[in-house]
XYZ file of C-alpha atoms in Angstrom:
604
model
C 12.788 26.862 -90.264
C 9.006 26.909 -90.578
C 8.740 23.533 -88.834
C 10.982 24.759 -85.983
C 8.876 27.897 -85.613
C 5.681 25.797 -85.524
C 7.211 23.489 -82.924
C 8.200 26.505 -80.817
C 4.701 27.999 -81.044
C 3.173 24.640 -80.086
C 5.554 24.401 -77.122
C 4.642 27.930 -76.006
C 0.967 27.021 -76.328
C 1.459 23.993 -74.085
C 3.290 26.127 -71.560
C 0.444 28.636 -71.601
C -2.078 25.836 -71.174
C -0.061 24.511 -68.258
C -0.239 27.945 -66.632
C -3.986 27.944 -67.046
C -4.150 24.508 -65.426
C -2.356 25.647 -62.259
C -4.327 24.704 -59.184
C -6.398 27.733 -58.081
C -5.494 26.936 -54.479
C -1.799 27.307 -55.348
C -2.510 30.644 -57.052
C -4.343 31.826 -53.963
C -1.474 30.635 -51.765
C 1.036 32.534 -53.901
C -1.140 35.637 -53.634
C -1.338 35.275 -49.850
C 2.468 35.089 -49.651
C 2.624 38.652 -50.990
C 1.993 41.706 -48.849
C 1.984 41.695 -45.061
C 3.958 43.674 -42.520
C 7.241 43.226 -44.403
C 6.031 45.585 -47.159
C 5.322 48.477 -44.775
C 8.867 49.937 -44.630
C 8.886 50.344 -48.414
C 5.342 51.695 -48.731
C 5.252 53.935 -45.687
C 8.711 55.339 -46.499
C 7.117 57.033 -49.495
C 4.241 58.487 -47.478
C 6.479 59.442 -44.542
C 8.820 61.377 -46.838
C 5.851 63.030 -48.545
C 4.571 64.133 -45.136
C 8.119 65.086 -44.075
C 8.491 67.252 -47.178
C 5.015 68.798 -47.060
C 5.110 69.448 -43.291
C 8.576 70.997 -43.447
C 7.494 73.043 -46.441
C 4.013 74.085 -45.314
C 4.548 74.531 -41.555
C 6.950 77.438 -42.020
C 5.738 78.705 -45.401
C 3.860 81.606 -43.787
C 7.281 82.821 -42.627
C 8.756 82.404 -46.115
C 5.910 84.331 -47.730
C 5.803 87.185 -45.204
C 9.493 87.470 -44.228
C 11.268 86.461 -47.468
C 8.781 87.281 -50.247
C 7.358 90.201 -48.181
C 3.700 89.401 -48.869
C 0.965 90.933 -46.653
C -0.337 88.593 -43.964
C -3.836 88.079 -45.423
C -2.494 87.537 -48.965
C 0.085 85.076 -47.649
C -2.531 83.253 -45.560
C -4.883 82.951 -48.534
C -2.043 81.745 -50.775
C -1.289 78.967 -48.304
C -4.960 78.043 -47.948
C -5.394 77.909 -51.739
C -2.268 75.775 -52.119
C -3.444 73.411 -49.386
C -6.853 73.281 -51.022
C -5.421 72.451 -54.435
C -3.104 69.818 -52.944
C -6.078 68.191 -51.286
C -8.346 68.385 -54.334
C -5.984 66.723 -56.819
C -6.270 63.314 -55.051
C -9.606 62.910 -56.819
C -7.709 62.901 -60.117
C -5.123 60.484 -58.746
C -7.827 58.147 -57.446
C -9.569 58.168 -60.838
C -6.325 57.261 -62.642
C -5.427 54.538 -60.112
C -8.832 52.862 -60.038
C -9.470 53.169 -63.780
C -6.349 51.942 -65.549
C -2.957 52.678 -63.942
C -3.281 50.858 -60.631
C -2.109 52.210 -57.284
C 1.534 51.141 -57.617
C 2.272 52.970 -60.871
C 0.195 55.967 -59.841
C 2.368 56.346 -56.727
C 5.584 56.028 -58.773
C 4.657 58.630 -61.411
C 3.151 61.027 -58.863
C 6.306 60.822 -56.713
C 8.405 61.845 -59.708
C 6.190 64.887 -60.327
C 6.341 65.766 -56.641
C 10.138 65.620 -56.647
C 10.220 67.924 -59.696
C 8.101 70.459 -57.795
C 10.358 70.239 -54.731
C 13.431 70.806 -56.908
C 11.763 73.922 -58.347
C 10.886 75.388 -54.928
C 14.407 74.626 -53.675
C 15.968 76.473 -56.622
C 13.638 79.440 -56.084
C 14.693 79.630 -52.436
C 18.396 79.299 -53.197
C 18.726 81.897 -55.975
C 18.633 85.579 -54.857
C 17.178 86.589 -58.249
C 13.960 84.732 -57.373
C 13.151 86.686 -54.203
C 12.877 90.431 -53.329
C 15.425 92.339 -51.205
C 15.326 91.554 -47.455
C 13.069 93.742 -45.283
C 13.923 93.131 -41.600
C 11.811 96.068 -40.317
C 8.659 94.806 -42.099
C 7.787 98.391 -43.030
C 7.489 99.695 -46.619
C 8.692 96.343 -47.917
C 9.041 95.538 -51.598
C 6.856 92.564 -52.444
C 7.914 89.704 -54.702
C 7.581 90.446 -58.417
C 5.172 88.634 -60.696
C 8.009 86.499 -62.104
C 9.150 85.497 -58.621
C 5.594 84.618 -57.648
C 5.011 82.606 -60.820
C 8.081 80.463 -60.085
C 6.632 79.856 -56.630
C 3.203 79.030 -58.069
C 4.742 76.592 -60.589
C 6.495 74.736 -57.778
C 3.308 74.666 -55.731
C 1.351 73.341 -58.726
C 3.804 70.495 -59.379
C 3.841 69.444 -55.733
C 0.032 69.602 -55.700
C -0.193 67.317 -58.733
C 2.293 64.890 -57.208
C 0.434 64.880 -53.930
C -2.736 64.069 -55.864
C -1.331 60.703 -56.870
C 0.361 59.874 -53.571
C -2.251 60.668 -50.943
C -5.243 58.616 -52.136
C -3.126 55.625 -53.122
C -0.520 55.081 -50.411
C -2.916 54.484 -47.521
C -5.150 52.196 -49.604
C -2.152 50.436 -51.189
C -0.757 49.819 -47.690
C -4.142 48.540 -46.466
C -4.297 46.237 -49.510
C -1.342 44.328 -48.083
C -3.527 43.073 -45.196
C -6.839 41.281 -44.882
C -9.107 44.198 -43.991
C -12.343 42.217 -43.705
C -14.479 43.007 -40.673
C -13.854 39.660 -38.984
C -10.079 40.042 -39.312
C -9.829 43.701 -38.230
C -11.947 43.114 -35.130
C -9.767 40.171 -34.060
C -6.511 42.158 -34.328
C -4.975 43.792 -31.276
C -3.838 46.753 -33.384
C -5.490 49.222 -35.738
C -3.774 49.813 -39.089
C -5.028 53.395 -39.372
C -3.764 54.310 -35.891
C -0.265 53.174 -36.780
C -0.437 54.727 -40.237
C -1.243 58.063 -38.617
C 1.483 57.459 -36.020
C 4.091 57.145 -38.790
C 2.818 60.378 -40.307
C 3.251 62.017 -36.912
C 6.891 60.902 -36.751
C 7.496 62.551 -40.134
C 5.810 65.767 -39.014
C 7.850 65.767 -35.804
C 11.124 65.592 -37.730
C 9.975 68.311 -40.111
C 8.797 70.671 -37.376
C 12.064 70.375 -35.470
C 14.981 69.721 -37.802
C 13.709 71.258 -41.047
C 12.086 74.349 -39.545
C 15.242 75.031 -37.493
C 17.385 74.787 -40.641
C 15.025 77.116 -42.520
C 15.111 79.747 -39.766
C 18.784 79.490 -38.784
C 20.754 78.085 -41.754
C 19.068 78.755 -45.095
C 15.861 78.124 -46.977
C 17.863 76.396 -49.708
C 18.993 73.642 -47.330
C 15.686 73.715 -45.469
C 13.854 72.733 -48.664
C 16.676 70.728 -50.254
C 16.840 68.107 -47.491
C 13.152 67.094 -47.863
C 13.705 66.957 -51.637
C 16.569 64.499 -51.211
C 14.527 62.450 -48.724
C 11.642 62.240 -51.174
C 13.981 60.969 -53.901
C 15.368 58.265 -51.624
C 11.863 57.195 -50.609
C 10.916 56.648 -54.249
C 13.936 54.392 -54.707
C 12.952 52.400 -51.600
C 9.348 52.079 -52.772
C 10.357 50.709 -56.182
C 12.887 48.376 -54.552
C 10.093 46.662 -52.599
C 7.934 46.063 -55.703
C 8.392 42.229 -55.807
C 6.864 41.929 -52.323
C 3.674 43.899 -52.938
C 0.180 42.539 -53.355
C -1.038 44.543 -56.356
C -4.754 44.732 -57.033
C -5.381 45.268 -60.723
C -7.464 48.289 -61.782
C -11.012 47.279 -62.616
C -12.342 50.244 -64.527
C -13.498 53.662 -63.485
C -15.953 53.703 -60.576
C -17.233 57.016 -61.923
C -18.389 55.258 -65.099
C -20.268 52.657 -63.060
C -21.908 55.392 -60.996
C -22.931 57.207 -64.187
C -24.331 53.980 -65.636
C -26.520 53.412 -62.558
C -27.836 56.976 -62.647
C -28.549 56.863 -66.400
C -30.290 53.481 -66.106
C -32.419 54.714 -63.201
C -33.389 57.879 -65.090
C -34.339 55.899 -68.211
C -36.626 53.705 -66.071
C -37.999 56.512 -63.926
C -41.576 55.632 -64.904
C -41.247 51.957 -63.975
C -42.545 50.580 -60.718
C -39.983 48.513 -58.831
C -40.812 44.963 -57.738
C -42.166 44.413 -54.235
C -39.630 41.624 -53.732
C -35.995 42.867 -54.008
C -34.965 39.320 -54.972
C -36.437 40.083 -58.402
C -33.807 42.769 -59.039
C -30.930 41.962 -61.391
C -27.939 40.040 -60.003
C -24.848 38.925 -61.907
C -22.044 37.605 -59.710
C -19.800 36.839 -62.673
C -20.061 40.430 -63.911
C -19.347 41.799 -60.425
C -16.597 39.310 -59.553
C -13.706 41.773 -59.956
C -15.370 44.500 -57.892
C -16.592 42.278 -55.049
C -13.630 40.081 -54.144
C -14.066 40.752 -50.403
C -17.842 40.558 -50.325
C -21.010 41.382 -52.219
C -23.216 44.325 -51.342
C -26.822 43.296 -50.811
C -30.015 45.271 -51.273
C -30.906 48.039 -48.800
C -34.164 49.930 -48.379
C -32.695 53.428 -48.670
C -32.830 55.473 -51.902
C -35.243 53.002 -53.513
C -35.618 55.210 -56.586
C -32.159 53.959 -57.652
C -33.445 50.356 -57.608
C -35.098 51.043 -60.970
C -31.651 50.648 -62.541
C -31.732 46.948 -61.545
C -35.236 46.251 -62.897
C -34.911 43.875 -65.861
C -36.855 44.394 -69.097
C -36.384 42.553 -72.391
C -34.452 45.311 -74.141
C -31.800 45.377 -71.370
C -30.140 42.120 -72.481
C -28.244 41.841 -75.777
C -28.031 38.869 -78.162
C -25.161 37.279 -76.226
C -27.187 37.389 -72.974
C -25.031 40.183 -71.565
C -26.574 43.263 -69.902
C -26.503 46.659 -71.572
C -24.765 48.489 -68.745
C -26.212 51.899 -69.606
C -29.704 50.413 -69.259
C -29.297 47.760 -66.569
C -27.166 47.628 -63.398
C -26.692 44.868 -60.848
C -27.827 45.253 -57.256
C -24.175 45.396 -56.191
C -23.502 48.381 -58.468
C -26.658 50.150 -57.330
C -25.605 49.625 -53.726
C -22.145 51.021 -54.508
C -23.796 54.318 -55.393
C -26.126 54.159 -52.393
C -23.161 53.550 -50.104
C -21.324 56.617 -51.397
C -24.466 58.761 -51.053
C -24.821 57.637 -47.428
C -21.197 58.636 -46.766
C -21.489 62.195 -48.025
C -23.324 63.888 -45.098
C -20.836 62.433 -42.585
C -17.925 63.335 -44.854
C -19.147 66.921 -45.307
C -19.004 67.595 -41.570
C -15.184 67.515 -41.772
C -15.096 70.500 -44.151
C -15.911 73.166 -41.580
C -13.578 71.521 -39.093
C -10.675 71.940 -41.522
C -11.664 75.552 -42.208
C -11.734 76.232 -38.483
C -8.243 74.760 -37.960
C -6.479 76.550 -40.812
C -5.326 79.354 -38.502
C -2.751 76.980 -36.978
C -0.547 77.352 -40.069
C -0.918 81.123 -40.355
C -2.295 83.324 -37.573
C -1.064 81.179 -34.682
C 2.466 81.209 -36.095
C 2.293 84.989 -36.358
C 1.131 85.115 -32.733
C 4.086 82.970 -31.695
C 6.470 85.288 -33.543
C 5.459 88.183 -31.274
C 5.876 86.221 -28.018
C 8.880 85.307 -25.901
C 10.254 82.114 -27.468
C 13.530 81.814 -25.546
C 14.389 78.511 -23.908
C 17.799 79.921 -22.903
C 19.702 83.136 -23.466
C 21.034 81.839 -26.780
C 18.250 79.581 -28.116
C 14.655 80.317 -29.014
C 11.970 78.133 -30.595
C 11.145 78.890 -34.239
C 7.472 79.980 -34.442
C 6.503 77.198 -36.840
C 7.993 74.592 -34.490
C 5.190 75.258 -32.010
C 3.116 72.794 -34.052
C 5.330 70.134 -32.515
C 3.049 70.104 -29.476
C 0.122 68.904 -31.599
C 2.387 66.287 -33.145
C 3.693 65.116 -29.761
C 0.122 64.829 -28.524
C -0.710 62.606 -31.497
C 2.418 60.467 -31.074
C 1.769 59.845 -27.385
C -2.013 59.753 -27.691
C -2.345 57.109 -30.413
C -0.573 54.303 -28.482
C -2.480 55.290 -25.330
C -5.721 55.247 -27.304
C -5.061 51.726 -28.541
C -3.606 50.246 -25.344
C -5.669 52.005 -22.657
C -8.733 53.732 -24.092
C -9.937 50.891 -26.350
C -9.821 48.136 -23.644
C -11.502 50.472 -21.152
C -14.222 51.504 -23.596
C -14.762 47.870 -24.617
C -15.800 47.051 -21.035
C -18.648 49.560 -21.216
C -19.750 49.230 -24.850
C -18.959 45.599 -25.661
C -17.740 46.765 -29.075
C -14.610 44.913 -30.327
C -12.742 48.181 -30.984
C -14.130 50.088 -28.002
C -16.168 52.692 -29.855
C -17.357 52.986 -33.428
C -15.812 55.264 -36.021
C -18.829 57.555 -35.789
C -18.454 57.910 -32.026
C -14.737 58.491 -32.386
C -15.312 61.288 -34.882
C -17.993 62.880 -32.695
C -15.603 63.064 -29.730
C -13.049 64.739 -32.004
C -15.577 67.349 -33.113
C -16.392 68.151 -29.490
C -12.752 68.499 -28.418
C -12.065 70.823 -31.341
C -14.689 73.291 -30.076
C -12.741 73.644 -26.816
C -9.488 74.041 -28.782
C -10.848 77.105 -30.598
C -12.185 78.550 -27.321
C -8.647 78.215 -25.931
C -7.304 80.075 -28.996
C -9.642 83.017 -28.344
C -8.776 83.218 -24.636
C -5.025 83.045 -25.246
C -5.144 85.763 -27.925
C -6.994 88.033 -25.476
C -4.245 87.452 -22.914
C -1.492 88.097 -25.494
C -2.987 91.441 -26.516
C -3.492 92.443 -22.894
C 0.223 91.859 -22.263
C 1.076 93.963 -25.339
C -1.132 96.795 -24.062
C 0.364 96.647 -20.578
C 3.864 97.097 -22.029
C 2.824 99.723 -24.640
C 3.698 97.495 -27.577
C 0.450 97.653 -29.548
C 2.022 99.892 -32.200
C 5.177 97.791 -32.581
C 4.422 94.743 -34.784
C 7.986 93.381 -34.656
C 8.480 93.814 -30.912
C 8.629 90.783 -28.627
C 5.831 90.856 -26.069
C 6.946 89.664 -22.610
C 4.583 86.706 -22.487
C 5.739 83.110 -22.880
C 5.010 81.384 -26.172
C 4.073 78.313 -24.138
C 0.674 79.899 -23.499
C -0.133 78.566 -26.991
C 0.511 74.963 -25.912
C -3.028 74.240 -24.582
C -4.651 74.942 -27.945
C -2.042 72.841 -29.761
C -2.620 70.010 -27.289
C -6.394 70.130 -27.776
C -6.057 70.255 -31.569
C -3.750 67.208 -31.450
C -6.174 65.346 -29.194
C -9.053 66.173 -31.533
C -7.021 64.870 -34.465
C -6.496 61.496 -32.733
C -10.243 61.032 -32.612
C -11.537 62.907 -35.632
C -8.913 62.547 -38.376
C -8.035 58.888 -37.770
C -11.696 57.998 -37.275
C -12.652 59.846 -40.456
C -10.028 58.056 -42.550
C -10.980 54.643 -41.137
C -14.690 55.346 -41.619
C -14.242 56.246 -45.302
C -12.137 53.148 -45.974
C -14.392 50.757 -44.059
C -17.745 52.039 -45.311
C -16.851 52.648 -48.963
C -17.229 49.915 -51.625
C -13.991 48.005 -52.086
C -13.673 49.133 -55.725
C -13.900 52.807 -54.647
C -11.429 52.898 -51.781
C -8.946 55.131 -53.579
C -11.856 57.460 -54.295
C -12.875 57.306 -50.621
C -9.319 58.178 -49.577
C -9.474 61.058 -52.062
C -12.667 62.241 -50.366
C -10.676 62.565 -47.134
C -8.339 65.003 -48.847
C -11.105 66.749 -50.777
C -12.737 67.631 -47.460
C -9.434 69.253 -46.525
C -9.371 71.046 -49.890
C -12.852 72.479 -49.561
C -12.117 73.353 -45.940
C -9.049 75.344 -46.959
C -10.997 77.176 -49.651
C -13.740 77.876 -47.096
C -11.065 79.243 -44.771
C -9.839 81.560 -47.515
C -13.395 82.801 -48.031
C -13.956 83.354 -44.303
C -10.667 85.215 -43.840
C -11.262 87.381 -46.927
C -14.820 88.284 -45.888
C -13.809 89.055 -42.305
C -10.891 91.174 -43.511
C -13.091 93.032 -45.989
C -16.121 93.745 -43.836
C -14.555 94.528 -40.458
C -13.321 97.899 -41.753
C -9.963 99.622 -41.918
C -10.194 100.870 -38.338
C -10.312 97.995 -35.890
C -9.963 95.339 -38.566
C -10.079 91.864 -37.035
C -7.297 90.601 -39.351
C -4.885 93.449 -40.243
C -2.190 93.016 -42.876
C 0.863 93.943 -40.812
C 0.200 94.648 -37.130
C -1.563 91.745 -35.447
C -1.501 93.628 -32.134
C -4.020 96.127 -33.475
C -6.329 93.433 -34.818
C -9.160 91.556 -33.142
C -8.121 88.005 -33.860
C -9.947 86.801 -30.762
C -13.260 87.861 -32.362
C -12.447 85.710 -35.376
C -11.802 82.755 -33.075
C -15.130 83.264 -31.270
C -16.908 83.359 -34.617
C -15.232 80.107 -35.632
C -16.209 78.549 -32.287
C -19.863 79.326 -32.985
C -19.634 77.757 -36.440
C -18.091 74.614 -34.967
C -20.901 74.246 -32.431
C -23.414 74.374 -35.297
C -21.305 71.850 -37.203
C -21.246 69.506 -34.185
C -25.045 69.538 -33.997
C -25.182 68.801 -37.743
C -22.764 65.879 -37.398
C -24.611 64.279 -34.474
C -27.852 64.479 -36.474
C -26.253 62.802 -39.516
C -24.578 60.104 -37.404
C -27.882 59.374 -35.649
C -29.559 58.388 -38.922
C -26.568 56.748 -40.627
C -26.925 53.139 -41.869
C -23.846 50.940 -42.359
C -23.294 49.314 -45.735
C -24.979 45.888 -46.110
C -22.476 43.285 -47.276
C -22.050 39.540 -47.488
C -18.458 38.875 -46.520
C -16.630 35.852 -47.916
C -14.935 33.853 -45.152
C -11.945 31.522 -45.385
C -14.380 28.611 -45.644
C -15.880 30.212 -48.761
C -19.112 30.898 -46.933
C -21.101 34.102 -47.026
C -21.666 35.609 -43.626
C -24.055 38.506 -43.795
C -23.650 41.455 -41.505
C -24.438 45.148 -41.558
C -27.681 46.234 -43.163
C -30.356 47.960 -41.173
C -29.649 45.984 -38.026
C -25.960 46.912 -37.957
C -26.819 50.450 -38.905
C -29.288 50.669 -36.036
C -26.621 49.348 -33.695
C -24.141 51.933 -34.936
C -26.671 54.718 -34.526
C -27.669 53.458 -31.068
C -24.054 53.580 -29.921
C -23.742 57.147 -31.182
C -26.885 58.108 -29.264
C -25.282 56.848 -26.078
């Protein structure tokens, strides 16, 4: 028996040795056979259903809170903003888990399960009469939801927020992992992955804003929330089913730890003088191999005080000739931190934009509720469905952007993709200013119609003005999203270090989180300090408010934000990287020269 066991162990050893002797070219070929377009239905199904569920849930939630749970308008608006903020902040946790130890695939699977649990909870709360207050059709002297009923709602919102935290930062990066996203490859493609990713999200939002919102308003909230729950469950099954086809990048340790190590090492050597020649700084390609598979970051002249972390002294190397990572960092790791620092000013400009757009899910829906929404004598558009015009703008605008705008812009700029991400974002910021101006003008017209027909004191009355007056602002917001949101997501992915791309995707959602919290603060301050008489944002009767003043204030803030963004984009430097080509050669691009080119294009 012992001899047989020894023979078996020896045989297993030989098999293991044979695996180690596999030709590296064959391993690379096997890896290249994974991923590709064929994986997209499985991966994007998960994200589409997440967007389908969240859009169907969030788009009409102001109606659920004010008409079903009988919450005051400002309290309901702040609840939605806080929920959106929390949902957009949790991706930082999901990105940390994915990049550190779990990997993107398993993070998506576990997070989807938590999300489904939250959707089941919110569906049960909507279906059971015990979990909501008595109906109040007059919207006068209504009984608000009890603490127990609100806590059930908050539990459901918390679970969906946690689930979203694992899905949002991982799905887009996991999908991008299935393609070669090097600069040379992306510029040679006739299509942009992020455009089509956002297009799929628009399809999901379109279905939610039509089918789901109609069911919620005309059938029941139980079915209106139950259908997205079922869809989310099916998407998880589809995602797991496609697992054998995926290209899975193994987690390579927490990027936050590496950032901390660089900072600590630089602080410990704060009194050292860096070498005049950057070639003298510490390099270790073997150590950085797992975090630089697509290219190695090279030294840049910005934030030179961090270079101290890569200055080598005798005590930085241990007995086995390995660096002490809390005392010594490679140039690549120092540049990872520099790259993220350079991103932050551009990233921060999106915060105020989100805060300025938050009214679309609250005040604009309440405006639509007071307007004539009839398409025929028997059918009228649900207020929350008005968001469909932003979605339709995105769905029609993205293909036109790629097929018409990019070739036309390429003739003038000579840039392979027409305009840079920074230029694309700047155009979006500018369009959004005009969108908020349109909101202020339309609200003035709506109130004038209410005054002409003596309806200012009747909050539930239908004002004889068409709801389609709201379409221009929805169109402009959708157009701004084509430029700003897609450009922002692509910019964060392209300019972040490859080992921090989940974190960069999380930053996209964190900007939304902070923006929603900023919106809550703005609304609360405006409501508090504009007085009881003539309050800009009243609790019940929007006709007696001065919502147009709020919109003008937001317009002014966006103009200031646009000036801030242009200033940051003017001085931005692209990340310096040596990209590994198919011929195993390093082709250097970026650096100060590429940064200057990027900035020059923005100046134009």
